[in-house]
PDB file of C-alpha atoms in Angstrom:
ATOM      1  CA  ASP A  28      37.785  11.082 -21.351  1.00 53.00           C
ATOM      2  CA  THR A  29      35.608   8.193 -22.442  1.00 75.00           C
ATOM      3  CA  GLY A  30      35.154   8.910 -26.118  1.00 93.00           C
ATOM      4  CA  VAL A  31      33.038  10.962 -28.481  1.00 96.00           C
ATOM      5  CA  SER A  32      29.858  12.235 -26.881  1.00 96.00           C
ATOM      6  CA  GLN A  33      26.732  13.340 -28.744  1.00 97.00           C
ATOM      7  CA  ASP A  34      23.692  15.109 -27.392  1.00 97.00           C
ATOM      8  CA  PRO A  35      20.798  14.523 -27.574  1.00 97.00           C
ATOM      9  CA  ARG A  36      20.596  10.814 -28.339  1.00 96.00           C
ATOM     10  CA  HIS A  37      17.116  11.163 -29.748  1.00 97.00           C
ATOM     11  CA  LYS A  38      15.189  14.116 -31.120  1.00 98.00           C
ATOM     12  CA  ILE A  39      11.639  14.236 -32.416  1.00 98.00           C
ATOM     13  CA  THR A  40      10.644  17.455 -34.090  1.00 98.00           C
ATOM     14  CA  LYS A  41       7.837  18.793 -36.206  1.00 98.00           C
ATOM     15  CA  ARG A  42       8.461  19.589 -39.821  1.00 98.00           C
ATOM     16  CA  GLY A  43       9.621  23.150 -40.234  1.00 98.00           C
ATOM     17  CA  GLN A  44      11.271  23.427 -36.836  1.00 98.00           C
ATOM     18  CA  ASN A  45      14.965  24.030 -36.277  1.00 98.00           C
ATOM     19  CA  VAL A  46      17.129  21.526 -34.425  1.00 98.00           C
ATOM     20  CA  THR A  47      20.687  21.648 -33.107  1.00 98.00           C
ATOM     21  CA  PHE A  48      22.924  18.741 -32.206  1.00 98.00           C
ATOM     22  CA  ARG A  49      26.108  18.829 -30.189  1.00 98.00           C
ATOM     23  CA  CYS A  50      29.248  16.725 -30.440  1.00 98.00           C
ATOM     24  CA  ASP A  51      32.099  16.625 -27.946  1.00 97.00           C
ATOM     25  CA  PRO A  52      35.118  14.919 -29.517  1.00 96.00           C
ATOM     26  CA  ILE A  53      37.951  13.139 -27.785  1.00 95.00           C
ATOM     27  CA  SER A  54      39.861  16.000 -26.228  1.00 92.00           C
ATOM     28  CA  GLU A  55      43.173  15.796 -28.083  1.00 90.00           C
ATOM     29  CA  HIS A  56      41.609  15.095 -31.492  1.00 93.00           C
ATOM     30  CA  ASN A  57      41.957  17.987 -33.927  1.00 92.00           C
ATOM     31  CA  ARG A  58      39.711  16.557 -36.642  1.00 93.00           C
ATOM     32  CA  LEU A  59      35.954  16.297 -36.358  1.00 96.00           C
ATOM     33  CA  TYR A  60      33.485  14.829 -38.830  1.00 96.00           C
ATOM     34  CA  TRP A  61      29.722  14.790 -39.225  1.00 97.00           C
ATOM     35  CA  TYR A  62      28.003  11.968 -41.063  1.00 96.00           C
ATOM     36  CA  ARG A  63      24.387  11.073 -41.756  1.00 96.00           C
ATOM     37  CA  GLN A  64      23.201   7.489 -41.777  1.00 95.00           C
ATOM     38  CA  THR A  65      19.839   6.108 -42.801  1.00 93.00           C
ATOM     39  CA  LEU A  66      18.685   2.648 -41.797  1.00 87.00           C
ATOM     40  CA  GLY A  67      20.640  -0.124 -43.474  1.00 85.00           C
ATOM     41  CA  GLN A  68      22.999   2.252 -45.252  1.00 91.00           C
ATOM     42  CA  GLY A  69      26.570   3.349 -44.808  1.00 93.00           C
ATOM     43  CA  PRO A  70      27.388   6.744 -43.298  1.00 95.00           C
ATOM     44  CA  GLU A  71      27.305   9.649 -45.739  1.00 94.00           C
ATOM     45  CA  PHE A  72      29.811  12.437 -45.237  1.00 94.00           C
ATOM     46  CA  LEU A  73      28.415  15.857 -44.365  1.00 95.00           C
ATOM     47  CA  THR A  74      31.285  18.035 -43.211  1.00 95.00           C
ATOM     48  CA  TYR A  75      34.759  18.016 -41.699  1.00 93.00           C
ATOM     49  CA  PHE A  76      36.678  20.348 -39.370  1.00 94.00           C
ATOM     50  CA  GLN A  77      40.343  20.571 -38.642  1.00 92.00           C
ATOM     51  CA  ASN A  78      40.538  22.483 -35.395  1.00 93.00           C
ATOM     52  CA  GLU A  79      38.048  25.342 -35.838  1.00 93.00           C
ATOM     53  CA  ALA A  80      38.283  25.494 -39.625  1.00 93.00           C
ATOM     54  CA  GLN A  81      35.561  23.852 -41.689  1.00 92.00           C
ATOM     55  CA  LEU A  82      37.647  22.376 -44.500  1.00 91.00           C
ATOM     56  CA  GLU A  83      35.167  20.330 -46.475  1.00 89.00           C
ATOM     57  CA  LYS A  84      31.410  20.228 -47.005  1.00 91.00           C
ATOM     58  CA  SER A  85      29.415  17.657 -48.908  1.00 90.00           C
ATOM     59  CA  ARG A  86      26.884  18.602 -51.548  1.00 86.00           C
ATOM     60  CA  LEU A  87      24.456  16.823 -49.218  1.00 77.00           C
ATOM     61  CA  LEU A  88      24.833  19.745 -46.855  1.00 82.00           C
ATOM     62  CA  SER A  89      22.146  22.064 -48.175  1.00 86.00           C
ATOM     63  CA  ASP A  90      21.742  25.691 -47.132  1.00 92.00           C
ATOM     64  CA  ARG A  91      19.478  24.517 -44.315  1.00 95.00           C
ATOM     65  CA  PHE A  92      22.411  22.777 -42.657  1.00 96.00           C
ATOM     66  CA  SER A  93      25.162  24.615 -40.822  1.00 95.00           C
ATOM     67  CA  ALA A  94      27.962  23.374 -38.622  1.00 96.00           C
ATOM     68  CA  GLU A  95      30.375  25.131 -36.337  1.00 96.00           C
ATOM     69  CA  ARG A  96      33.307  24.200 -34.186  1.00 96.00           C
ATOM     70  CA  PRO A  97      34.194  27.264 -32.131  1.00 91.00           C
ATOM     71  CA  LYS A  98      37.668  27.220 -30.624  1.00 86.00           C
ATOM     72  CA  GLY A  99      38.292  23.796 -32.124  1.00 85.00           C
ATOM     73  CA  SER A 100      36.563  21.967 -29.311  1.00 91.00           C
ATOM     74  CA  PHE A 101      32.928  20.837 -29.438  1.00 96.00           C
ATOM     75  CA  SER A 102      30.874  21.129 -32.589  1.00 98.00           C
ATOM     76  CA  THR A 103      27.240  21.857 -33.350  1.00 98.00           C
ATOM     77  CA  LEU A 104      25.171  20.850 -36.345  1.00 98.00           C
ATOM     78  CA  GLU A 105      22.012  22.867 -36.965  1.00 97.00           C
ATOM     79  CA  ILE A 106      19.233  21.973 -39.352  1.00 97.00           C
ATOM     80  CA  GLN A 107      16.798  24.735 -40.149  1.00 97.00           C
ATOM     81  CA  ARG A 108      13.246  24.230 -41.409  1.00 97.00           C
ATOM     82  CA  THR A 109      13.454  20.472 -41.001  1.00 98.00           C
ATOM     83  CA  GLU A 110      11.903  18.199 -43.609  1.00 97.00           C
ATOM     84  CA  GLN A 111      10.804  14.578 -43.318  1.00 96.00           C
ATOM     85  CA  GLY A 112      13.749  13.593 -45.485  1.00 95.00           C
ATOM     86  CA  ASP A 113      16.074  14.838 -42.754  1.00 96.00           C
ATOM     87  CA  SER A 114      15.037  11.913 -40.546  1.00 97.00           C
ATOM     88  CA  ALA A 115      18.213   9.907 -39.987  1.00 96.00           C
ATOM     89  CA  MET A 116      20.971   9.121 -37.538  1.00 96.00           C
ATOM     90  CA  TYR A 117      23.547  11.921 -37.347  1.00 97.00           C
ATOM     91  CA  LEU A 118      26.969  10.627 -36.417  1.00 97.00           C
ATOM     92  CA  CYS A 119      29.916  12.602 -35.160  1.00 97.00           C
ATOM     93  CA  ALA A 120      33.464  11.280 -35.247  1.00 97.00           C
ATOM     94  CA  SER A 121      36.846  12.614 -34.238  1.00 95.00           C
ATOM     95  CA  SER A 122      40.333  11.688 -35.316  1.00 93.00           C
ATOM     96  CA  LEU A 123      43.926  12.436 -34.476  1.00 90.00           C
ATOM     97  CA  ARG A 124      45.953  10.424 -36.965  1.00 88.00           C
ATOM     98  CA  TYR A 125      44.464   7.478 -38.799  1.00 89.00           C
ATOM     99  CA  GLU A 126      41.101   6.143 -37.735  1.00 91.00           C
ATOM    100  CA  ALA A 127      37.968   7.932 -36.682  1.00 94.00           C
ATOM    101  CA  PHE A 128      36.260   7.335 -33.366  1.00 95.00           C
ATOM    102  CA  PHE A 129      32.509   7.625 -33.484  1.00 96.00           C
ATOM    103  CA  GLY A 130      29.896   8.768 -31.023  1.00 96.00           C
ATOM    104  CA  GLN A 131      26.640   6.937 -30.494  1.00 95.00           C
ATOM    105  CA  GLY A 132      24.795   9.316 -32.772  1.00 96.00           C
ATOM    106  CA  THR A 133      21.694  11.468 -32.572  1.00 97.00           C
ATOM    107  CA  ARG A 134      18.580   9.936 -34.052  1.00 96.00           C
ATOM    108  CA  LEU A 135      16.372  12.601 -35.619  1.00 98.00           C
ATOM    109  CA  THR A 136      12.743  11.933 -36.422  1.00 98.00           C
ATOM    110  CA  VAL A 137      10.821  14.631 -38.274  1.00 98.00           C
ATOM    111  CA  VAL A 138       7.035  14.258 -38.009  1.00 97.00           C
TER     112      VAL A 138
ATOM    113  CA  ALA B   8      35.837  10.633 -56.514  1.00 73.00           C
ATOM    114  CA  GLN B   9      36.679   7.668 -54.406  1.00 84.00           C
ATOM    115  CA  THR B  10      34.046   4.970 -54.036  1.00 92.00           C
ATOM    116  CA  VAL B  11      33.819   1.895 -51.855  1.00 96.00           C
ATOM    117  CA  THR B  12      31.790  -1.153 -52.838  1.00 97.00           C
ATOM    118  CA  GLN B  13      30.654  -4.041 -50.691  1.00 98.00           C
ATOM    119  CA  SER B  14      28.952  -6.586 -52.897  1.00 96.00           C
ATOM    120  CA  GLN B  15      27.516  -8.747 -50.104  1.00 97.00           C
ATOM    121  CA  PRO B  16      24.515  -7.081 -48.439  1.00 96.00           C
ATOM    122  CA  GLU B  17      24.149 -10.022 -46.038  1.00 97.00           C
ATOM    123  CA  MET B  18      26.307 -12.907 -44.895  1.00 98.00           C
ATOM    124  CA  SER B  19      25.890 -15.619 -42.324  1.00 98.00           C
ATOM    125  CA  VAL B  20      28.355 -17.899 -40.582  1.00 98.00           C
ATOM    126  CA  GLN B  21      28.159 -20.705 -38.087  1.00 98.00           C
ATOM    127  CA  GLU B  22      29.622 -20.025 -34.692  1.00 98.00           C
ATOM    128  CA  ALA B  23      33.325 -20.994 -34.563  1.00 98.00           C
ATOM    129  CA  GLU B  24      33.605 -20.986 -38.357  1.00 98.00           C
ATOM    130  CA  THR B  25      35.429 -18.524 -40.627  1.00 98.00           C
ATOM    131  CA  VAL B  26      33.833 -15.926 -42.853  1.00 98.00           C
ATOM    132  CA  THR B  27      35.248 -13.450 -45.353  1.00 98.00           C
ATOM    133  CA  LEU B  28      33.636 -10.111 -46.174  1.00 98.00           C
ATOM    134  CA  SER B  29      34.507  -8.449 -49.475  1.00 98.00           C
ATOM    135  CA  CYS B  30      35.331  -4.841 -50.253  1.00 98.00           C
ATOM    136  CA  THR B  31      36.593  -3.113 -53.358  1.00 98.00           C
ATOM    137  CA  TYR B  32      37.406   0.543 -53.814  1.00 97.00           C
ATOM    138  CA  ASP B  33      38.207   2.944 -56.560  1.00 95.00           C
ATOM    139  CA  THR B  34      40.957   5.531 -56.291  1.00 92.00           C
ATOM    140  CA  SER B  35      43.711   7.044 -58.356  1.00 90.00           C
ATOM    141  CA  GLU B  36      45.804   7.751 -55.278  1.00 90.00           C
ATOM    142  CA  SER B  37      48.761   5.631 -54.213  1.00 90.00           C
ATOM    143  CA  ASP B  38      48.759   6.567 -50.536  1.00 92.00           C
ATOM    144  CA  TYR B  39      45.666   5.980 -48.445  1.00 94.00           C
ATOM    145  CA  TYR B  40      44.223   4.107 -45.504  1.00 95.00           C
ATOM    146  CA  LEU B  41      41.610   1.384 -45.416  1.00 97.00           C
ATOM    147  CA  PHE B  42      39.462   0.389 -42.476  1.00 97.00           C
ATOM    148  CA  TRP B  43      36.861  -2.086 -41.387  1.00 98.00           C
ATOM    149  CA  TYR B  44      34.306  -0.817 -38.912  1.00 98.00           C
ATOM    150  CA  LYS B  45      31.729  -2.821 -37.002  1.00 97.00           C
ATOM    151  CA  GLN B  46      28.335  -1.430 -36.049  1.00 95.00           C
ATOM    152  CA  PRO B  47      26.398  -3.625 -33.620  1.00 92.00           C
ATOM    153  CA  PRO B  48      22.681  -3.120 -33.136  1.00 86.00           C
ATOM    154  CA  SER B  49      23.430  -0.416 -30.520  1.00 72.00           C
ATOM    155  CA  ARG B  50      24.723   1.536 -33.555  1.00 72.00           C
ATOM    156  CA  GLN B  51      28.057   2.873 -32.284  1.00 89.00           C
ATOM    157  CA  MET B  52      30.699   2.324 -34.939  1.00 94.00           C
ATOM    158  CA  ILE B  53      33.778   0.516 -33.670  1.00 95.00           C
ATOM    159  CA  LEU B  54      37.073   0.185 -35.500  1.00 96.00           C
ATOM    160  CA  VAL B  55      37.964  -3.434 -36.265  1.00 98.00           C
ATOM    161  CA  ILE B  56      41.166  -3.108 -38.233  1.00 98.00           C
ATOM    162  CA  ARG B  57      43.251  -0.623 -40.228  1.00 97.00           C
ATOM    163  CA  GLN B  58      45.559  -1.060 -43.226  1.00 97.00           C
ATOM    164  CA  GLU B  59      48.001   1.494 -44.599  1.00 95.00           C
ATOM    165  CA  ALA B  60      48.323   1.246 -48.380  1.00 94.00           C
ATOM    166  CA  TYR B  61      52.116   1.544 -48.300  1.00 93.00           C
ATOM    167  CA  LYS B  62      52.402  -1.566 -46.162  1.00 92.00           C
ATOM    168  CA  GLN B  63      52.554  -4.846 -48.048  1.00 88.00           C
ATOM    169  CA  GLN B  64      51.933  -6.914 -44.940  1.00 94.00           C
ATOM    170  CA  ASN B  65      48.295  -7.635 -44.230  1.00 96.00           C
ATOM    171  CA  ALA B  66      47.006  -6.276 -40.937  1.00 96.00           C
ATOM    172  CA  THR B  67      45.895  -8.671 -38.202  1.00 97.00           C
ATOM    173  CA  GLU B  68      44.025  -8.046 -34.960  1.00 96.00           C
ATOM    174  CA  ASN B  69      43.376 -11.218 -32.991  1.00 96.00           C
ATOM    175  CA  ARG B  70      40.647 -13.135 -34.879  1.00 98.00           C
ATOM    176  CA  PHE B  71      40.394 -10.460 -37.572  1.00 98.00           C
ATOM    177  CA  SER B  72      42.697 -10.249 -40.566  1.00 98.00           C
ATOM    178  CA  VAL B  73      42.612  -8.606 -43.956  1.00 98.00           C
ATOM    179  CA  ASN B  74      43.632  -9.586 -47.454  1.00 98.00           C
ATOM    180  CA  PHE B  75      44.843  -6.360 -49.047  1.00 97.00           C
ATOM    181  CA  GLN B  76      45.396  -6.543 -52.792  1.00 97.00           C
ATOM    182  CA  LYS B  77      46.490  -3.057 -53.838  1.00 96.00           C
ATOM    183  CA  ALA B  78      46.673  -3.675 -57.569  1.00 95.00           C
ATOM    184  CA  ALA B  79      43.215  -5.187 -57.574  1.00 96.00           C
ATOM    185  CA  LYS B  80      41.923  -2.492 -55.161  1.00 96.00           C
ATOM    186  CA  SER B  81      40.507  -5.190 -52.955  1.00 97.00           C
ATOM    187  CA  PHE B  82      40.363  -5.255 -49.159  1.00 98.00           C
ATOM    188  CA  SER B  83      38.588  -8.248 -47.642  1.00 98.00           C
ATOM    189  CA  LEU B  84      38.062  -9.001 -43.950  1.00 98.00           C
ATOM    190  CA  LYS B  85      38.413 -12.507 -42.571  1.00 98.00           C
ATOM    191  CA  ILE B  86      36.851 -13.332 -39.235  1.00 98.00           C
ATOM    192  CA  SER B  87      38.109 -16.568 -37.713  1.00 98.00           C
ATOM    193  CA  ASP B  88      36.418 -18.555 -34.951  1.00 98.00           C
ATOM    194  CA  SER B  89      33.257 -16.471 -35.310  1.00 98.00           C
ATOM    195  CA  GLN B  90      31.453 -15.577 -32.109  1.00 97.00           C
ATOM    196  CA  LEU B  91      27.867 -14.535 -31.479  1.00 96.00           C
ATOM    197  CA  GLY B  92      29.130 -11.074 -30.582  1.00 95.00           C
ATOM    198  CA  ASP B  93      30.511 -10.642 -34.092  1.00 96.00           C
ATOM    199  CA  ALA B  94      26.988 -10.234 -35.436  1.00 96.00           C
ATOM    200  CA  ALA B  95      26.748  -6.674 -36.733  1.00 97.00           C
ATOM    201  CA  MET B  96      26.897  -4.455 -39.793  1.00 97.00           C
ATOM    202  CA  TYR B  97      30.425  -4.266 -41.162  1.00 98.00           C
ATOM    203  CA  PHE B  98      31.528  -1.245 -43.143  1.00 98.00           C
ATOM    204  CA  CYS B  99      34.612  -0.913 -45.276  1.00 98.00           C
ATOM    205  CA  ALA B 100      36.031   2.616 -45.382  1.00 97.00           C
ATOM    206  CA  TYR B 101      38.705   4.527 -47.280  1.00 96.00           C
ATOM    207  CA  ARG B 102      40.575   7.678 -46.409  1.00 94.00           C
ATOM    208  CA  GLN B 103      43.354   9.632 -47.985  1.00 86.00           C
ATOM    209  CA  PRO B 104      46.063  10.994 -45.697  1.00 79.00           C
ATOM    210  CA  TYR B 105      45.955  14.451 -44.199  1.00 73.00           C
ATOM    211  CA  GLY B 106      42.559  14.253 -42.614  1.00 62.00           C
ATOM    212  CA  GLN B 107      40.259  14.063 -45.561  1.00 78.00           C
ATOM    213  CA  ASN B 108      36.879  12.536 -45.076  1.00 88.00           C
ATOM    214  CA  PHE B 109      36.227   8.819 -44.744  1.00 93.00           C
ATOM    215  CA  VAL B 110      34.295   7.196 -47.575  1.00 94.00           C
ATOM    216  CA  PHE B 111      32.175   4.261 -46.461  1.00 96.00           C
ATOM    217  CA  GLY B 112      30.753   1.325 -48.345  1.00 97.00           C
ATOM    218  CA  PRO B 113      27.091   0.330 -48.042  1.00 96.00           C
ATOM    219  CA  GLY B 114      27.836  -2.352 -45.465  1.00 97.00           C
ATOM    220  CA  THR B 115      27.452  -6.101 -45.013  1.00 98.00           C
ATOM    221  CA  ARG B 116      25.107  -7.458 -42.375  1.00 97.00           C
ATOM    222  CA  LEU B 117      26.733 -10.458 -40.698  1.00 98.00           C
ATOM    223  CA  SER B 118      24.659 -12.989 -38.824  1.00 97.00           C
ATOM    224  CA  VAL B 119      26.294 -15.597 -36.599  1.00 98.00           C
ATOM    225  CA  LEU B 120      24.319 -18.799 -36.204  1.00 97.00           C
ATOM    226  CA  PRO B 121      24.641 -20.809 -32.987  1.00 95.00           C
TER     227      PRO B 121
END
């Protein structure tokens, strides 16, 4: 296991389309996080799973956003009816005890 | 809500010199963790150093060390013998125990001058 894996690395979509991102955490990590990062800014928390349970959601996570982590393994983040303001880097991280380990992110561009 | 502040949007340092990046945070909790993460231009966040709030001793990792002042809610990062590869965005982050989310500061862009 080489770390947190995210797919795709880049996604260009037209406004109004739905997109889904996948995150594969480090295998023994029970905690999984999604963050959004715009250029030059710090990551903003979106949601957090402990095993398969979604324990916390940010107010940033509008009704158009949904995340799942079936069976406590990989996770998906779906954005419905994308808007230009959704353009950002979406980061996934996993954790076992203290620190989080991040994937390389999925860069979303909405045109 | 917890907040993390990094008051230096950009810093620069000469190669082989020492630089200190500042971070302050706001919390009413007594038990928490603090982190410094590095994000090079490739954009994958990498952990630099971690500090547990209950530990009085400042954490050290090779050329990286912190100055943790719990009463002042200050957590600065010192990079000694700066190298060109240290150039990156540096983010200070806070987390309470038990898996709650990480709160990040806005970051400091560090340039290393040859």
